mmCIF file of C-alpha atoms in Angstrom:
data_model
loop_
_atom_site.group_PDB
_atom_site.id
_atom_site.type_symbol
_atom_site.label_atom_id
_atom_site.label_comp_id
_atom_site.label_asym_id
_atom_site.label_seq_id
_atom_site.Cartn_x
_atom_site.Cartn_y
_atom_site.Cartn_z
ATOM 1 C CA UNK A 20 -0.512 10.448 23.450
ATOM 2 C CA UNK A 21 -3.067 8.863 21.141
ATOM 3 C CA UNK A 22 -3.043 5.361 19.522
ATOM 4 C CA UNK A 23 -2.156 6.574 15.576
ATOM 5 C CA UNK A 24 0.831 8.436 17.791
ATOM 6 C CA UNK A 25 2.307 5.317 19.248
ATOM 7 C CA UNK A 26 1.943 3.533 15.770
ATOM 8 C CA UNK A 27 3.905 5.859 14.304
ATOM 9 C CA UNK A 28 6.690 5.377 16.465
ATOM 10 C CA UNK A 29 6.490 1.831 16.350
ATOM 11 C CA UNK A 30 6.839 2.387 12.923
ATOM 12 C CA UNK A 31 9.498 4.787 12.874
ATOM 13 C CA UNK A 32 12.068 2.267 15.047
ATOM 14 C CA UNK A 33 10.870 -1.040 13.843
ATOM 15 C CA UNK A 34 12.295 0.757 10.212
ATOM 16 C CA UNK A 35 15.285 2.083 11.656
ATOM 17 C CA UNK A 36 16.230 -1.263 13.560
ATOM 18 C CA UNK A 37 15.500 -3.385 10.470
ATOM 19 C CA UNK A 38 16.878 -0.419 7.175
ATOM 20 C CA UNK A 39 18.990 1.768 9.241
ATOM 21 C CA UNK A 40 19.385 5.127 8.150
ATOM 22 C CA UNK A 41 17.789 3.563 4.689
ATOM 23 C CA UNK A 42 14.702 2.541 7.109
ATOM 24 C CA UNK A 43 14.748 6.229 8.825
ATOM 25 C CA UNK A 44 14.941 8.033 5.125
ATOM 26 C CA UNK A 45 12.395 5.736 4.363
ATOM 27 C CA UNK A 46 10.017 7.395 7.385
ATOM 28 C CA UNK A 47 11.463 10.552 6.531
ATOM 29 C CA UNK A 48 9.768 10.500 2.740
ATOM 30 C CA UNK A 49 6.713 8.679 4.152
ATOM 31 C CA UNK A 50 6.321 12.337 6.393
ATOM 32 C CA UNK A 51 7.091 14.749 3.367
ATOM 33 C CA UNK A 52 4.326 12.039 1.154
ATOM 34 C CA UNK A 53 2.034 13.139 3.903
ATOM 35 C CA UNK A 54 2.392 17.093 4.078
ATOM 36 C CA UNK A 55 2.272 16.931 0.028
ATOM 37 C CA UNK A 56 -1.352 15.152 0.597
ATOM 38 C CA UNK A 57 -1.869 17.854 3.173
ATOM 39 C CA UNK A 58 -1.292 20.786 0.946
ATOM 40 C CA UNK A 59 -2.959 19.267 -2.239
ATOM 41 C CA UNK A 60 -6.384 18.955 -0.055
ATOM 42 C CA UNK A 61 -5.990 22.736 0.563
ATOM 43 C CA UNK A 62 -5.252 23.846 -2.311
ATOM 44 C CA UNK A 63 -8.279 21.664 -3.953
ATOM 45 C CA UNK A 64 -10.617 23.342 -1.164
ATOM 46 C CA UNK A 65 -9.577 26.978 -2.543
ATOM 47 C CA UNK A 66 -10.313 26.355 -5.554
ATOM 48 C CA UNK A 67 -7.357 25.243 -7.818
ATOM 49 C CA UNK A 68 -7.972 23.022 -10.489
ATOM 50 C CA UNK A 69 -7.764 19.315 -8.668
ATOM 51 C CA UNK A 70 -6.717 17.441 -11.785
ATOM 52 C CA UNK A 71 -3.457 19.277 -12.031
ATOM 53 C CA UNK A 72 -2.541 19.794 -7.994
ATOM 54 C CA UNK A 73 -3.230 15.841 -7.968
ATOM 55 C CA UNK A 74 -0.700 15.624 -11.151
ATOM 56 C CA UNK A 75 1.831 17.919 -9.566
ATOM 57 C CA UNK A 76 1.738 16.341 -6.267
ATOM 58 C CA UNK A 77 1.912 12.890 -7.696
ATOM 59 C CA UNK A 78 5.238 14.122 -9.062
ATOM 60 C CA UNK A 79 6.446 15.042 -5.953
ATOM 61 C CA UNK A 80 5.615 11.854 -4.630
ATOM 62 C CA UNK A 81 6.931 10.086 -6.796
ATOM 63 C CA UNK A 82 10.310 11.498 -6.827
ATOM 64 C CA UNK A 83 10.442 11.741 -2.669
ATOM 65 C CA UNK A 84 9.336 8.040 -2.647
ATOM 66 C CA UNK A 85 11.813 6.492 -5.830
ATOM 67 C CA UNK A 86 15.080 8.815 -5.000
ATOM 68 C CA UNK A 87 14.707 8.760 -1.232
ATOM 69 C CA UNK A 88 13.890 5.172 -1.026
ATOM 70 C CA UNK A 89 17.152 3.786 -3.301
ATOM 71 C CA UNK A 90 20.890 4.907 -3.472
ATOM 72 C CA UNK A 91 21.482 4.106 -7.136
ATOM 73 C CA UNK A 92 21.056 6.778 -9.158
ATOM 74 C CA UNK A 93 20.818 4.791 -12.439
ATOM 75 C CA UNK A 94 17.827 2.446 -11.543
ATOM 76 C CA UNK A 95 16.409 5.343 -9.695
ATOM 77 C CA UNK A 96 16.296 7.467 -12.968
ATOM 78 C CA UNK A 97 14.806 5.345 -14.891
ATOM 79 C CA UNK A 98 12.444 4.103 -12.406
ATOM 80 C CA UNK A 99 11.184 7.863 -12.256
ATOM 81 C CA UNK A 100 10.718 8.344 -16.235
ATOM 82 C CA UNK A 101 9.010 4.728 -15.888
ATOM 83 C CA UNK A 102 6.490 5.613 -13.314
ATOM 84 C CA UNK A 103 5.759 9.845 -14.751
ATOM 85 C CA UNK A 104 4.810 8.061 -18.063
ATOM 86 C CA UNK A 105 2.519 5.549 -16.242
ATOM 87 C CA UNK A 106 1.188 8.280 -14.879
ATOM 88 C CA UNK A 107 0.353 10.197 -17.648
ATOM 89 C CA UNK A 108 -1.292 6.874 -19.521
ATOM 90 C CA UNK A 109 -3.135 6.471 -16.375
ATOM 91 C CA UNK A 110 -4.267 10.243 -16.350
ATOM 92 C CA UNK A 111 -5.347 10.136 -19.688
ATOM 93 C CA UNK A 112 -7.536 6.338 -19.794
ATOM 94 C CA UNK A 113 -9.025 7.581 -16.621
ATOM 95 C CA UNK A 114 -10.853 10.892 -17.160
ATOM 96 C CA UNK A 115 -12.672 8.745 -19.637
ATOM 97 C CA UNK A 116 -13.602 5.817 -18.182
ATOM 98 C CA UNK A 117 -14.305 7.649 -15.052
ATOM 99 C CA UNK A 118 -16.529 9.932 -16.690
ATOM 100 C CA UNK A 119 -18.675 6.811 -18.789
ATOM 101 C CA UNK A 120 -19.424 5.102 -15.546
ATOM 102 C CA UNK A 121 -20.515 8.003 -13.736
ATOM 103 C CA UNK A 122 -18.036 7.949 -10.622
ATOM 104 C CA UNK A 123 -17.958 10.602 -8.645
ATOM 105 C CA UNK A 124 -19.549 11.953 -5.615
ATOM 106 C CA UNK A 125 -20.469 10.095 -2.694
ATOM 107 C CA UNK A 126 -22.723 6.544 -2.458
ATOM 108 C CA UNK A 127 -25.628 6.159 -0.558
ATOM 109 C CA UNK A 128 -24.202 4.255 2.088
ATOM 110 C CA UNK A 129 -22.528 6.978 2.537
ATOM 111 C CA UNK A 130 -25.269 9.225 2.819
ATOM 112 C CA UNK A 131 -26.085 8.780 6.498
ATOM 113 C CA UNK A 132 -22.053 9.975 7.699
ATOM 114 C CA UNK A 133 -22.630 13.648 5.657
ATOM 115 C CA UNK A 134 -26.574 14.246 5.751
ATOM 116 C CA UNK A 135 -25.716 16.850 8.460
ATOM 117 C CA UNK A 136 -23.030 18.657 5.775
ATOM 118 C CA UNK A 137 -23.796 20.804 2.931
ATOM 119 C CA UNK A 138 -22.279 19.137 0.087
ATOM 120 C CA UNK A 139 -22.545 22.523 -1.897
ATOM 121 C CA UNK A 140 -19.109 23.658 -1.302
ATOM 122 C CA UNK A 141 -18.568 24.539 -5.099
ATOM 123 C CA UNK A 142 -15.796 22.034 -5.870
ATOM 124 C CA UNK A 143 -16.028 19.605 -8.879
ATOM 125 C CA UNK A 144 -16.494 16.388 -7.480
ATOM 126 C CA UNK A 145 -15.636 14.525 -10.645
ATOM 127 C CA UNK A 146 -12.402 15.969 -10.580
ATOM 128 C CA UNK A 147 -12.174 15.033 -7.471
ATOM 129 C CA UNK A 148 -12.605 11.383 -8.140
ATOM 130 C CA UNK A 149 -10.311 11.757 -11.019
ATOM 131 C CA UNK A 150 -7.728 12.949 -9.369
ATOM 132 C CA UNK A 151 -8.088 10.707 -6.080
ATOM 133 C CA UNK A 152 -8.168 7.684 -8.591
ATOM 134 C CA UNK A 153 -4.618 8.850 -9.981
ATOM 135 C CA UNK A 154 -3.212 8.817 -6.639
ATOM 136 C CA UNK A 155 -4.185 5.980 -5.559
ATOM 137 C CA UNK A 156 -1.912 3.918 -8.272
ATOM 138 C CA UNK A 157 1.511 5.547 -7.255
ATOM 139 C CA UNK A 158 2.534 3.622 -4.788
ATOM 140 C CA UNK A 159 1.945 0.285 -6.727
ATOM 141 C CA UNK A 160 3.525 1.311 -9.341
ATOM 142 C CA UNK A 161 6.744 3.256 -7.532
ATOM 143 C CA UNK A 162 7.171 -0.322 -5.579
ATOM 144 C CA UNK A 163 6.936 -1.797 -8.400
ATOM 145 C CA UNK A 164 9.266 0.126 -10.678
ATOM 146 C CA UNK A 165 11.963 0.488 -8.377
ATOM 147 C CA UNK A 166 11.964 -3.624 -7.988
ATOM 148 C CA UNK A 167 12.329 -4.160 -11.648
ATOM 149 C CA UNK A 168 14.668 -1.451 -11.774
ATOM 150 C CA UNK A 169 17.217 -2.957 -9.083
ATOM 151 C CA UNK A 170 16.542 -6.330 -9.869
ATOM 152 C CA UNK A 171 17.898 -5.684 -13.525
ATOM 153 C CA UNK A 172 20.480 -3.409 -12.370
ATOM 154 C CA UNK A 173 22.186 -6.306 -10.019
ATOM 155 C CA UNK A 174 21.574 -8.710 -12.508
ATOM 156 C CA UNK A 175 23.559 -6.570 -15.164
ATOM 157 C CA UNK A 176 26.285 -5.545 -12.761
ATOM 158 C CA UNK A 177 27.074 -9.666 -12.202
ATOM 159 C CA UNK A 178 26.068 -10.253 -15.836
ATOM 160 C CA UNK A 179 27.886 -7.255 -17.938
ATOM 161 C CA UNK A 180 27.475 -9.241 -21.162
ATOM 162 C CA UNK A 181 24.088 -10.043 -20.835
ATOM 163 C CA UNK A 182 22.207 -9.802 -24.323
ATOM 164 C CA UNK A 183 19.096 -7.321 -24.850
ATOM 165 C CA UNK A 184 16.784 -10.964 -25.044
ATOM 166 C CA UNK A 185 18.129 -11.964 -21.784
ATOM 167 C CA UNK A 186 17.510 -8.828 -20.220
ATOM 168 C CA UNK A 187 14.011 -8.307 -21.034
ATOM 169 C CA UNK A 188 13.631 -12.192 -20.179
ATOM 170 C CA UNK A 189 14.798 -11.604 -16.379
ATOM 171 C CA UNK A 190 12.405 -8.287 -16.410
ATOM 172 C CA UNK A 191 9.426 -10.356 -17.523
ATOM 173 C CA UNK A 192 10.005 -12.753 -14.561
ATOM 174 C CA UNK A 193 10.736 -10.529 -11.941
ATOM 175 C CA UNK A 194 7.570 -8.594 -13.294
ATOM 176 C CA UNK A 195 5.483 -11.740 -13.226
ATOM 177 C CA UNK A 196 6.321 -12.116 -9.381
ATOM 178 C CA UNK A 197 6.000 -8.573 -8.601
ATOM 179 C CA UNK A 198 2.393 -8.455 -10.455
ATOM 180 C CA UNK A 199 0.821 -11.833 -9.029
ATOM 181 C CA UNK A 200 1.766 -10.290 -4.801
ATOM 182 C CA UNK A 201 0.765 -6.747 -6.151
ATOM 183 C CA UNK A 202 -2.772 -7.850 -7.767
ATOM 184 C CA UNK A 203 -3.146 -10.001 -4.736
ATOM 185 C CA UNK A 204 -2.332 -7.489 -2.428
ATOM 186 C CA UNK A 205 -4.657 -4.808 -4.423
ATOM 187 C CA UNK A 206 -7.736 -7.488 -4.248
ATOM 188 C CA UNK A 207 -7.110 -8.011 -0.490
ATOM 189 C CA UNK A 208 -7.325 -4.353 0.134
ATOM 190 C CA UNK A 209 -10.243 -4.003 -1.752
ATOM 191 C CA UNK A 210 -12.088 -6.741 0.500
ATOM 192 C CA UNK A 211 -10.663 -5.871 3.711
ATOM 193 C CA UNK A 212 -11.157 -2.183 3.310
ATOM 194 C CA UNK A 213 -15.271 -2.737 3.204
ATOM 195 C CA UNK A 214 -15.711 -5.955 4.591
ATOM 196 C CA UNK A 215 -18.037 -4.635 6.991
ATOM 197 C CA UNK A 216 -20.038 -2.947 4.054
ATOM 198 C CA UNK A 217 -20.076 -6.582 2.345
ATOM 199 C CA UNK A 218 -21.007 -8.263 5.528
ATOM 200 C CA UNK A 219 -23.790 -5.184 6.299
ATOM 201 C CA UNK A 220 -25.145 -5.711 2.408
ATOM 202 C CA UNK A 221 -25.690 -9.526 2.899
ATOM 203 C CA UNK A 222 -27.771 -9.200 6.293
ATOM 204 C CA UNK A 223 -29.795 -6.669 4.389
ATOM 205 C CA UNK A 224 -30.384 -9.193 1.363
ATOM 206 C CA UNK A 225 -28.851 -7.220 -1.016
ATOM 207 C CA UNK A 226 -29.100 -9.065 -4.397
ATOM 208 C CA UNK A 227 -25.872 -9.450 -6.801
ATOM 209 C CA UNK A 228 -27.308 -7.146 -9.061
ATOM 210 C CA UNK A 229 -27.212 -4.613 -6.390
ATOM 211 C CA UNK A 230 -23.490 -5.219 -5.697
ATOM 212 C CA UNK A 231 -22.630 -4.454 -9.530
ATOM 213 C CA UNK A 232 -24.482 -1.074 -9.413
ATOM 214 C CA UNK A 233 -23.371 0.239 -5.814
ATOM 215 C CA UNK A 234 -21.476 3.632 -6.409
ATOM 216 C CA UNK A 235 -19.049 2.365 -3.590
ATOM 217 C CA UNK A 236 -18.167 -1.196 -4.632
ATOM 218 C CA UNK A 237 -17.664 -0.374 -8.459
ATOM 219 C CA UNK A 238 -15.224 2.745 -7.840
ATOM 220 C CA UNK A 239 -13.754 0.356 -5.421
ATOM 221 C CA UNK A 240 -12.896 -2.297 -8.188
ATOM 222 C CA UNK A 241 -12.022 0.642 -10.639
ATOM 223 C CA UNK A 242 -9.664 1.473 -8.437
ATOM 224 C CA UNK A 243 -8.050 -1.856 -8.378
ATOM 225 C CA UNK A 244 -8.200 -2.310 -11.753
ATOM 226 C CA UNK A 245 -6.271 1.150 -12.607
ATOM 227 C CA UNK A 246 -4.050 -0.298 -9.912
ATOM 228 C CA UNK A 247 -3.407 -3.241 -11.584
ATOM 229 C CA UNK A 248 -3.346 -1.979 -15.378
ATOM 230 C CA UNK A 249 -0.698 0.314 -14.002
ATOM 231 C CA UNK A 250 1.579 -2.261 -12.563
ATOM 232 C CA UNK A 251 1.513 -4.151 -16.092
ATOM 233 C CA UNK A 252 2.625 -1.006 -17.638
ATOM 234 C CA UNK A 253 5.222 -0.113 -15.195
ATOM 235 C CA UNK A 254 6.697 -3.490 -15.306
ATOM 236 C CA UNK A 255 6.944 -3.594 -19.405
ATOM 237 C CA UNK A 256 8.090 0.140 -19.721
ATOM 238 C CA UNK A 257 10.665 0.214 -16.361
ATOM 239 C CA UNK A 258 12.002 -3.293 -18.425
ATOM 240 C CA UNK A 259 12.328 -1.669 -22.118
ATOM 241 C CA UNK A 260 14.121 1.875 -20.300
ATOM 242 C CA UNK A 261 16.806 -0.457 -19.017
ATOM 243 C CA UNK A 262 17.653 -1.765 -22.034
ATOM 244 C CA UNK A 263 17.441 0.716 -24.034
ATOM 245 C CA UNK A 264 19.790 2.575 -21.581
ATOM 246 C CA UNK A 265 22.481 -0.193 -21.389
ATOM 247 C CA UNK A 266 22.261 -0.747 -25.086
ATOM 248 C CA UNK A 267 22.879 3.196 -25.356
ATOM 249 C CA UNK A 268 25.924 2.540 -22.828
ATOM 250 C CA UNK A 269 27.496 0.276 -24.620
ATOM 251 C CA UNK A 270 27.053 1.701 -28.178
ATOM 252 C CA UNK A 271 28.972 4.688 -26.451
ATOM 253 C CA UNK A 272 31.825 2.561 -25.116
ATOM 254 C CA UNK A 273 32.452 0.979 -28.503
ATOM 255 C CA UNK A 274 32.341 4.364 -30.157
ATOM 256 C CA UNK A 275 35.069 5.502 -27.570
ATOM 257 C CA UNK A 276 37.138 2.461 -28.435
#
């Protein structure tokens, strides 16, 4: 049995002891998340367009992750139409950007792990980077929609008259406390996922300059960025759906009486 095999059954009954059958759902959808990554990479390789796979199986993720993750249908919903519009903003000021700074491919430190590979393998790398870019910001903002989501949903459940103001008041806090742990947790990633570049890079003298114009570190901190861009979004658009949908409710129940 090898070591990422007994990690993944730690996993799987440290979530079931702590969520239950919530917890083993929960490993369930993490599994499915998986094979859809699986199945995107192969269809990329034979040659389907990788902008769209990506955007298909980011759907797919998204829904397994928000519907299997939370029992309330109501906060789920609009959690979803939060997080497919985020994605499409984030589609569409990507391709851009992406394309004015040049990111795609691989870096030169990265050079020495594929100089044995041909790297002509007629696939469109900035696609590739496009669409590797795009998935990287779903899980902050599913987490992050399906918090403001709930949160609002308990707070209108114990608060039925709660006003419109006061609503989009207790989404701007929540969101404030879900950004500042998500940005932080984004900008620890970023560091601890190439600290041994950053540590290799100093011993070699590399001058700041350098730093600002390695392929590696700047699609690194795009990546973060997008991240973080996203989870503003989410948190303003996930806020504005739920009141727009209890202000729909109740203009409904008033037409009924």
């Amino acid at each position: 049995m090898t070591a990422i095999s007994v990690l993944g059954i730690i996993l799987c009954l440290l979530m079931v002891l702590v969520g239950g059958k919530s917890g083993f759902i929960s490993f369930l959808s993490l599994i499915c998340n998986f094979f859809i990554l699986f199945v995107t990479v192969i269809l990329i390789a034979g040659g389907f367009p990788a902008i769209w796979v990506s955007f298909f199986a980011g759907i797919c993720i998204l829904a397994i992750t928000i519907y299997m993750g939370n029992n309330d249908e109501r906060s789920t919903n609009v959690a979803f139409k939060a997080t497919f519009i985020v994605m499409l903003m984030m589609l569409v000021l990507i391709i851009p950007f992406n394309h004015w700074a040049y990111l795609q491919g691989f870096s030169p430190e990265q050079s020495s792990e594929i100089e044995a590979f041909n790297i002509l393998i007629g696939v469109n790398f900035r696609e590739i980077a496009i669409a590797t870019t795009m998935l990287s910001t779903l899980g902050a903002i599913a987490e992050a929609s399906i918090a403001i989501a709930s949160g609002l949903e308990e707070i209108i459940e114990h608060h039925p008259g709660i006003g419109l103001v006061g609503l989009f008041k207790s989404g701007k806090n929540i969101g404030f406390q879900i950004m500042g742990m998500t940005l932080n947790t984004l900008f620890f990633g970023l560091f601890g996922g190439d600290l041994a570049l950053f540590v290799l890079l100093y011993k070699l003298d590399a001058s700041f300059g350098y730093y600002l114009n390695s392929k590696i570190f700047v699609m690194e901190c795009f990546r973060v960025l997008y991240s973080a861009i996203a989870v503003v979004a989410v948190i303003w658009i996930t806020t504005y759906l739920m009141g727009r949908r209890i202000n729909h409710y109740r203009r409904s129940t008033d037409r009924i009486k």
